[in-house]
mmCIF file of C-alpha atoms in Angstrom:
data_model
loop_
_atom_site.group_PDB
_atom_site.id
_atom_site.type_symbol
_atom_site.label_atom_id
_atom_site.label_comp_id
_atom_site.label_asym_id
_atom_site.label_seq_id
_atom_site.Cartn_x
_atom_site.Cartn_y
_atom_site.Cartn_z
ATOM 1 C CA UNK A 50 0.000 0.000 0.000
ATOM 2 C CA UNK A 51 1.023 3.558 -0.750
ATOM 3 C CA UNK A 52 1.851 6.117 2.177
ATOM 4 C CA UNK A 53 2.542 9.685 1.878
ATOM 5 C CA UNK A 54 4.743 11.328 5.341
ATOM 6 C CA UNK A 55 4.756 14.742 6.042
ATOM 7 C CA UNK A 56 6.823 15.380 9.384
ATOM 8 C CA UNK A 57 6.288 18.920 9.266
ATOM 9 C CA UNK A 58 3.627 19.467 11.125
ATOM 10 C CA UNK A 59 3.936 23.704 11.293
ATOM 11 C CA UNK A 60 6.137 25.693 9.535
ATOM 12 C CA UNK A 61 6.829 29.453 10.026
ATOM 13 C CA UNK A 62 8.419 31.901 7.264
ATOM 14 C CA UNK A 63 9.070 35.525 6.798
ATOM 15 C CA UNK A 64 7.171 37.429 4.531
ATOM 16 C CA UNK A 65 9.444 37.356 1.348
ATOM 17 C CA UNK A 66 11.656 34.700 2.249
ATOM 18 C CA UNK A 67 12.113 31.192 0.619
ATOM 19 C CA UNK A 68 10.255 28.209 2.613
ATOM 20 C CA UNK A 69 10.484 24.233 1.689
ATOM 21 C CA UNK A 70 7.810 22.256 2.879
ATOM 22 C CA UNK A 71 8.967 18.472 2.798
ATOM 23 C CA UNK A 72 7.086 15.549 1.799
ATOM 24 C CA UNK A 73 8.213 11.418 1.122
ATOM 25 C CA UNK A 74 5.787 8.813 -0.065
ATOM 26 C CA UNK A 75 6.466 4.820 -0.222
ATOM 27 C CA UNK A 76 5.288 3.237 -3.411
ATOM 28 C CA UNK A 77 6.296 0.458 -5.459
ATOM 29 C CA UNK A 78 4.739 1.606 -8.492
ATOM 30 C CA UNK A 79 6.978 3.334 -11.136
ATOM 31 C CA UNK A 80 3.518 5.177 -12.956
ATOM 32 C CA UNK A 81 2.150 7.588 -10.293
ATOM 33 C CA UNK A 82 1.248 11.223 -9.768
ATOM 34 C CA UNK A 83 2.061 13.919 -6.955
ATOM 35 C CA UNK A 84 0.106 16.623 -6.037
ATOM 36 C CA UNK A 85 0.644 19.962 -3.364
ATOM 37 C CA UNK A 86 -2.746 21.286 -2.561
ATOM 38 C CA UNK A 87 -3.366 24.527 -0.193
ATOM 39 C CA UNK A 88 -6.007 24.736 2.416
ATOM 40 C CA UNK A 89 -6.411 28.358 3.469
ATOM 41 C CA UNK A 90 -8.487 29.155 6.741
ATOM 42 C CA UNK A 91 -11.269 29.440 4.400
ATOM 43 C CA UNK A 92 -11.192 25.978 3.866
ATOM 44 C CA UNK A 93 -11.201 25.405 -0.233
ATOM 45 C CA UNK A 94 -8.694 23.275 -1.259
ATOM 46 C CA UNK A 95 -6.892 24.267 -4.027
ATOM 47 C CA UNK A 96 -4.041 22.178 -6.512
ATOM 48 C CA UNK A 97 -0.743 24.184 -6.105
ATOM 49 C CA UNK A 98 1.393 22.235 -7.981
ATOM 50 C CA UNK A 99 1.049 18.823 -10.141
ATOM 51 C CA UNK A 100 4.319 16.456 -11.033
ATOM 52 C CA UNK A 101 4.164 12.816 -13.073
ATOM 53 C CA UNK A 102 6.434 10.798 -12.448
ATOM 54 C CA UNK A 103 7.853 9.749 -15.227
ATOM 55 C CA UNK A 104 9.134 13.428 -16.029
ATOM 56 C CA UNK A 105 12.501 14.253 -14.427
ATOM 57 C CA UNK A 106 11.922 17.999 -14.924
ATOM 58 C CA UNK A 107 10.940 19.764 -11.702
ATOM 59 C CA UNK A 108 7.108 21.165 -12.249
ATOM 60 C CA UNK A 109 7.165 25.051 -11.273
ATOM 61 C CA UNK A 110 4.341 27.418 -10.864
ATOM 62 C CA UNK A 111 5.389 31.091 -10.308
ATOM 63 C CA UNK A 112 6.377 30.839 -6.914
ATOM 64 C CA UNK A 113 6.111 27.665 -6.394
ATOM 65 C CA UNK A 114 8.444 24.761 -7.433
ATOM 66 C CA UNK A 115 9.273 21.105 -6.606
ATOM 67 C CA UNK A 116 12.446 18.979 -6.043
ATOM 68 C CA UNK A 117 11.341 15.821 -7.036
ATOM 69 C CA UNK A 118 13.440 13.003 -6.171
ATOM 70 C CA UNK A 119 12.373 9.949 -7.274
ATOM 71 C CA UNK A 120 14.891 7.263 -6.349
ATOM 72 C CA UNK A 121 14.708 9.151 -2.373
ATOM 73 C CA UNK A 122 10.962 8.701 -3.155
ATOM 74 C CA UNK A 123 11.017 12.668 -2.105
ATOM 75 C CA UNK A 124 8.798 15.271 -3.246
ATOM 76 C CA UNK A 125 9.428 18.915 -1.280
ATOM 77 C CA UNK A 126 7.357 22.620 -2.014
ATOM 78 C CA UNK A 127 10.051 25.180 -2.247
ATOM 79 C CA UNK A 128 8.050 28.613 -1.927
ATOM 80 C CA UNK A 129 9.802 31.734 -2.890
ATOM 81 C CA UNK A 130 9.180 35.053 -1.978
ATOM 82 C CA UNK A 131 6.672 34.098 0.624
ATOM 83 C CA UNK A 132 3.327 36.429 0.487
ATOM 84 C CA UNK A 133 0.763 36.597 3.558
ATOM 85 C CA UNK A 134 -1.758 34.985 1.291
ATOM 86 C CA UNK A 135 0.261 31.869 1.088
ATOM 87 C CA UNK A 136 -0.503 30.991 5.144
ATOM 88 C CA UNK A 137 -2.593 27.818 4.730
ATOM 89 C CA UNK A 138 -2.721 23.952 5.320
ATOM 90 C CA UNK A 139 -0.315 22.252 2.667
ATOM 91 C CA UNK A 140 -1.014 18.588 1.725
ATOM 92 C CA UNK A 141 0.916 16.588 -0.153
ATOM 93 C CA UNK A 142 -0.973 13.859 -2.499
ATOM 94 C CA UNK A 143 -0.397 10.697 -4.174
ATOM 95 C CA UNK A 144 -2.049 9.221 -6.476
ATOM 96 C CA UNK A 145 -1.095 5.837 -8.746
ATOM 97 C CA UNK A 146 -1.244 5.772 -12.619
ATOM 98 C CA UNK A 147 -2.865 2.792 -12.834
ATOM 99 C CA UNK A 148 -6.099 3.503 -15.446
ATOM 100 C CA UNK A 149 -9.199 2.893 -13.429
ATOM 101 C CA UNK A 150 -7.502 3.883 -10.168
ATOM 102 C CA UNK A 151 -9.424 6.993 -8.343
ATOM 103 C CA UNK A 152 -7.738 7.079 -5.141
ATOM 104 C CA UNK A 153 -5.812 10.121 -3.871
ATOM 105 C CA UNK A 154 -3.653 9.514 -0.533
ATOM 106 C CA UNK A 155 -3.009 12.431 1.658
ATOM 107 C CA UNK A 156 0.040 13.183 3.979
ATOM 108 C CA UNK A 157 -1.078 14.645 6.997
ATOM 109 C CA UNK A 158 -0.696 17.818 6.026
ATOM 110 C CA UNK A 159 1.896 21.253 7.294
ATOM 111 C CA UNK A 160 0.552 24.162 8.526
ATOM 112 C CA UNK A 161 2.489 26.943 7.324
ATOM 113 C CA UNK A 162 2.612 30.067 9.448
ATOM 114 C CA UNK A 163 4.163 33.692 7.411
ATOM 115 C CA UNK A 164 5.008 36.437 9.758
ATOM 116 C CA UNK A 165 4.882 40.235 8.399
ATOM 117 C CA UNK B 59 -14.610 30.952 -8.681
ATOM 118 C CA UNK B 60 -15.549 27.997 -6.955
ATOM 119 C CA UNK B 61 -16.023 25.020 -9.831
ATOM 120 C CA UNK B 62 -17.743 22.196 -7.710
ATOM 121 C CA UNK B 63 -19.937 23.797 -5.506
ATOM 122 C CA UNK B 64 -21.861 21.997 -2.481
ATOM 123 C CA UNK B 65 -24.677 23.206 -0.839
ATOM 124 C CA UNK B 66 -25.740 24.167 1.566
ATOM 125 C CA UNK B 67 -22.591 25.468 3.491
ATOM 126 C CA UNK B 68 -23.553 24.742 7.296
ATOM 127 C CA UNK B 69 -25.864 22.888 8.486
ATOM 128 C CA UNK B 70 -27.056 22.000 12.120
ATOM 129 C CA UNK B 71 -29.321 18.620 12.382
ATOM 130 C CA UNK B 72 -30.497 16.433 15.243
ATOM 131 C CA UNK B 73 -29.442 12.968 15.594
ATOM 132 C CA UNK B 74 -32.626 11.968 14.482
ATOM 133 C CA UNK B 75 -33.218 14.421 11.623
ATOM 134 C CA UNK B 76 -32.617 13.116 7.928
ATOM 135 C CA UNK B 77 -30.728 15.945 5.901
ATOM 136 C CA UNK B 78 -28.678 15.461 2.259
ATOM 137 C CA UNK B 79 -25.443 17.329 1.198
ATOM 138 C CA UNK B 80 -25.068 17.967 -2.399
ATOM 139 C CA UNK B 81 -22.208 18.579 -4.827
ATOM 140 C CA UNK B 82 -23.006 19.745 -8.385
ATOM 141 C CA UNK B 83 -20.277 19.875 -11.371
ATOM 142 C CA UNK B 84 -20.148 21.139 -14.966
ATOM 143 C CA UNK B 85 -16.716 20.439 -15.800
ATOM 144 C CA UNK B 86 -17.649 17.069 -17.387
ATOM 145 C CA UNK B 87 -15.794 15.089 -14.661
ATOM 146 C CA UNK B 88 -16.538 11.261 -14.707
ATOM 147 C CA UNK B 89 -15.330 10.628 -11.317
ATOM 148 C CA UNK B 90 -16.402 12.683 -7.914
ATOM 149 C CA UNK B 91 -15.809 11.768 -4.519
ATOM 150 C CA UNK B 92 -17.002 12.546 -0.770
ATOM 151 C CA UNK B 93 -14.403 13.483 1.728
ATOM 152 C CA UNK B 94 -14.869 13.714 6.052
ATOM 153 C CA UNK B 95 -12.335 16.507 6.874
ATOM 154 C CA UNK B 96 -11.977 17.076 10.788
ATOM 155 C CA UNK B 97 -9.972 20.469 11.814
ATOM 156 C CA UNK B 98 -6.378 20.373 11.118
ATOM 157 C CA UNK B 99 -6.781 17.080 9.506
ATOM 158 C CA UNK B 100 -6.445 15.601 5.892
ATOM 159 C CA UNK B 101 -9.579 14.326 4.142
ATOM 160 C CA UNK B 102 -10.398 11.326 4.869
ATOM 161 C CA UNK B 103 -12.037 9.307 1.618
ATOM 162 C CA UNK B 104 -15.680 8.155 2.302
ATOM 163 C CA UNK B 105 -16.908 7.488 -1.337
ATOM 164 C CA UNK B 106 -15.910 7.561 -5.321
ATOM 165 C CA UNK B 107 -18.141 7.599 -8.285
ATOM 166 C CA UNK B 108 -16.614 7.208 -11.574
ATOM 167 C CA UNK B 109 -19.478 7.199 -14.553
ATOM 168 C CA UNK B 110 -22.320 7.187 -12.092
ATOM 169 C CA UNK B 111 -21.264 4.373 -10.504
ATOM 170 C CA UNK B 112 -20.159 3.701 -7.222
ATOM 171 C CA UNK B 113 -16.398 2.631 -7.022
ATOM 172 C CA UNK B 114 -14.751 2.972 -3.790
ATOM 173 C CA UNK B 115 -17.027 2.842 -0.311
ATOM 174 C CA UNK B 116 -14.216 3.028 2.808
ATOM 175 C CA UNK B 117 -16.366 1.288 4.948
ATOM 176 C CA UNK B 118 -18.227 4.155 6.099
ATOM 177 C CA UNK B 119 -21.022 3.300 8.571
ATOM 178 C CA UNK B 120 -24.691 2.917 7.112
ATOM 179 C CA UNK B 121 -25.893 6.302 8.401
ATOM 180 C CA UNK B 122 -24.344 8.267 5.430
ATOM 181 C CA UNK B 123 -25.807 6.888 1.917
ATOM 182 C CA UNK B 124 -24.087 8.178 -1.046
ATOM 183 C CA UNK B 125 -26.114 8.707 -4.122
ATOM 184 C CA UNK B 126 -24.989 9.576 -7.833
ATOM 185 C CA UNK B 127 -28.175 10.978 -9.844
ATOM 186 C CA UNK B 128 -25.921 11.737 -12.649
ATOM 187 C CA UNK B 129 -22.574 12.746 -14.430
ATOM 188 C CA UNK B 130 -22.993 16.391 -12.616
ATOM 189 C CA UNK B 131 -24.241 15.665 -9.511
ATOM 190 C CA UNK B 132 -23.526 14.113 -6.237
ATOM 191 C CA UNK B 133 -25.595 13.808 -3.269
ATOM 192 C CA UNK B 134 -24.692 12.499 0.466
ATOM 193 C CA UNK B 135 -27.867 11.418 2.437
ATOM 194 C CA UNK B 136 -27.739 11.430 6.619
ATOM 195 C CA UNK B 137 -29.977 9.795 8.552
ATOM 196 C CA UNK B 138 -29.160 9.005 12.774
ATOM 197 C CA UNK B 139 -25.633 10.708 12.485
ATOM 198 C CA UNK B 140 -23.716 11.235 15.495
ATOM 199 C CA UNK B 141 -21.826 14.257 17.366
ATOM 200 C CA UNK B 142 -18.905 12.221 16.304
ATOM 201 C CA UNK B 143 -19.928 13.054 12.521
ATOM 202 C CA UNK B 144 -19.569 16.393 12.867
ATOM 203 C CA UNK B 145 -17.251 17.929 10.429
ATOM 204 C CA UNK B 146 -16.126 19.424 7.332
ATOM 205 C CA UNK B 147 -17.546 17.593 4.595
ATOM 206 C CA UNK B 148 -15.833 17.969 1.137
ATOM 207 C CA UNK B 149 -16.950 16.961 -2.409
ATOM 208 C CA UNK B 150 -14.650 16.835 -5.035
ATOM 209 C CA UNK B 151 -14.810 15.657 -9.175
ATOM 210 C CA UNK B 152 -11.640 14.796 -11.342
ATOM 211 C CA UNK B 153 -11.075 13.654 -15.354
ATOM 212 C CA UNK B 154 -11.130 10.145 -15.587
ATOM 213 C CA UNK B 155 -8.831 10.117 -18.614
ATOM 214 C CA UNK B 156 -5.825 10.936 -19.157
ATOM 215 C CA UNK B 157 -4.687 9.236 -15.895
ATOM 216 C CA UNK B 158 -3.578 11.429 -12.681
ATOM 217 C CA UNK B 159 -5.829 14.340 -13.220
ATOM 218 C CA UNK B 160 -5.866 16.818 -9.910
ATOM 219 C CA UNK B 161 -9.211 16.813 -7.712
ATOM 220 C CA UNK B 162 -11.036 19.553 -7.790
ATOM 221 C CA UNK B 163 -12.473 20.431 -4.655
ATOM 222 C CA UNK B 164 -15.512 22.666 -3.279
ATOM 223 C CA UNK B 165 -15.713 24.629 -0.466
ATOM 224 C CA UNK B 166 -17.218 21.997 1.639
ATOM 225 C CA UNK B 167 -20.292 22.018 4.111
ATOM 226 C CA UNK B 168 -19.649 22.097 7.700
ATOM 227 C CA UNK B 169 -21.680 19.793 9.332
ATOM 228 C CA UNK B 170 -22.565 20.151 13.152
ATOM 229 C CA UNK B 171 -24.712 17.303 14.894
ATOM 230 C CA UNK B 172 -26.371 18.443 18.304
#
């Protein structure tokens, strides 16, 4: 079975500096998809960032960016230039690439904390 | 904008009071799910519908009865819950094809049994 770990369970920043929130998953798949989602105090979780696995290349979104390590089975949110809006919940997600497979698997989530 | 959106957004019920969530859709996702989110907690899978069928069911007690009218909606139906059910209750659809397609998630329905 598949387990995502996130042992960050809060994570504090300064507004405009660089924060990496860590995440490592056990599979013994080689097809599979990671996912970052943010849960802001609002509560509507939102995709941040999406990687396949098969693609070396780090996915990068603006601010956001991954270092994907696949053999480490390590998948880390770098965010850069931290903004106040970017205090949320941050869950890291699993999913296999297995056609007919619907099941996302959740780490337990950092809560990440930006100070003005 | 908020692409799935569930209704209604609180609700308050009785142990004995029958109520239904529901999640609506037009993104033409085949597959939508339920999710039991408790604070400061990931969501915790409770059901899966891929073409209007039922798919995954995590053992989730008899109380909550998931239901699937079609491709764009989703209902949850409660009946007996308990105060232990109370929480944030999150729908969410995804493309079934290509494979690995991102949830996309409402903003949930926070459910409080008194």
């Amino acid at each position: 079975a598949q387990t995502v770990t996130q042992s960050q369970p809060e994570m504090s920043v300064q507004e405009a500096e660089t924060v990496t929130l860590s995440c490592t998953y056990d599979t013994s798949e080689s097809d599979y998809y990671l996912f970052w989602y943010k849960q802001p105090p609002s509560r509507q979780m939102i995709l941040v960032i999406r990687q396949e696995a098969y693609k070396q290349q780090n996915a990068t979104e603006n601010r956001f960016s991954v270092n994907f390590q696949k053999a480490a089975k390590s998948f880390s949110l770098k965010i850069s230039d931290s903004q106040l809006g970017d205090a949320a919940m941050y869950f890291c997600a699993y999913r296999s690439g297995r056609s007919g497979t619907y099941k996302y698997i959740f780490g337990t989530g950092t809560r990440l904390k930006v100070l003005a | 904008d908020t692409e799935v959106t569930q209704t209604p957004k609180h609700l308050v019920m009785g142990m004995t009071n029958k109520k239904s969530l529901k999640c609506e859709q037009h993104m033409g996702h085949r597959a939508m799910y339920w999710y039991k989110q408790k604070a400061k907690k990931p969501p915790e899978l409770m059901f899966v519908y891929s073409y209007e069928k039922l798919s995954i069911n995590e053992s989730v007690p008899s109380r909550f009865s998931p239901e699937c009218p079609n491709s764009s909606l989703l209902n949850l139906h409660l009946h007996a819950l308990q105060p232990e059910d109370s929480a944030l209750y999150l729908c969410a659809s995804s493309q079934d094809r290509p494979t690995g397609q991102p949830q996309h998630f409402g903003d949930g329905t926070r459910l409080s049994i008194l």
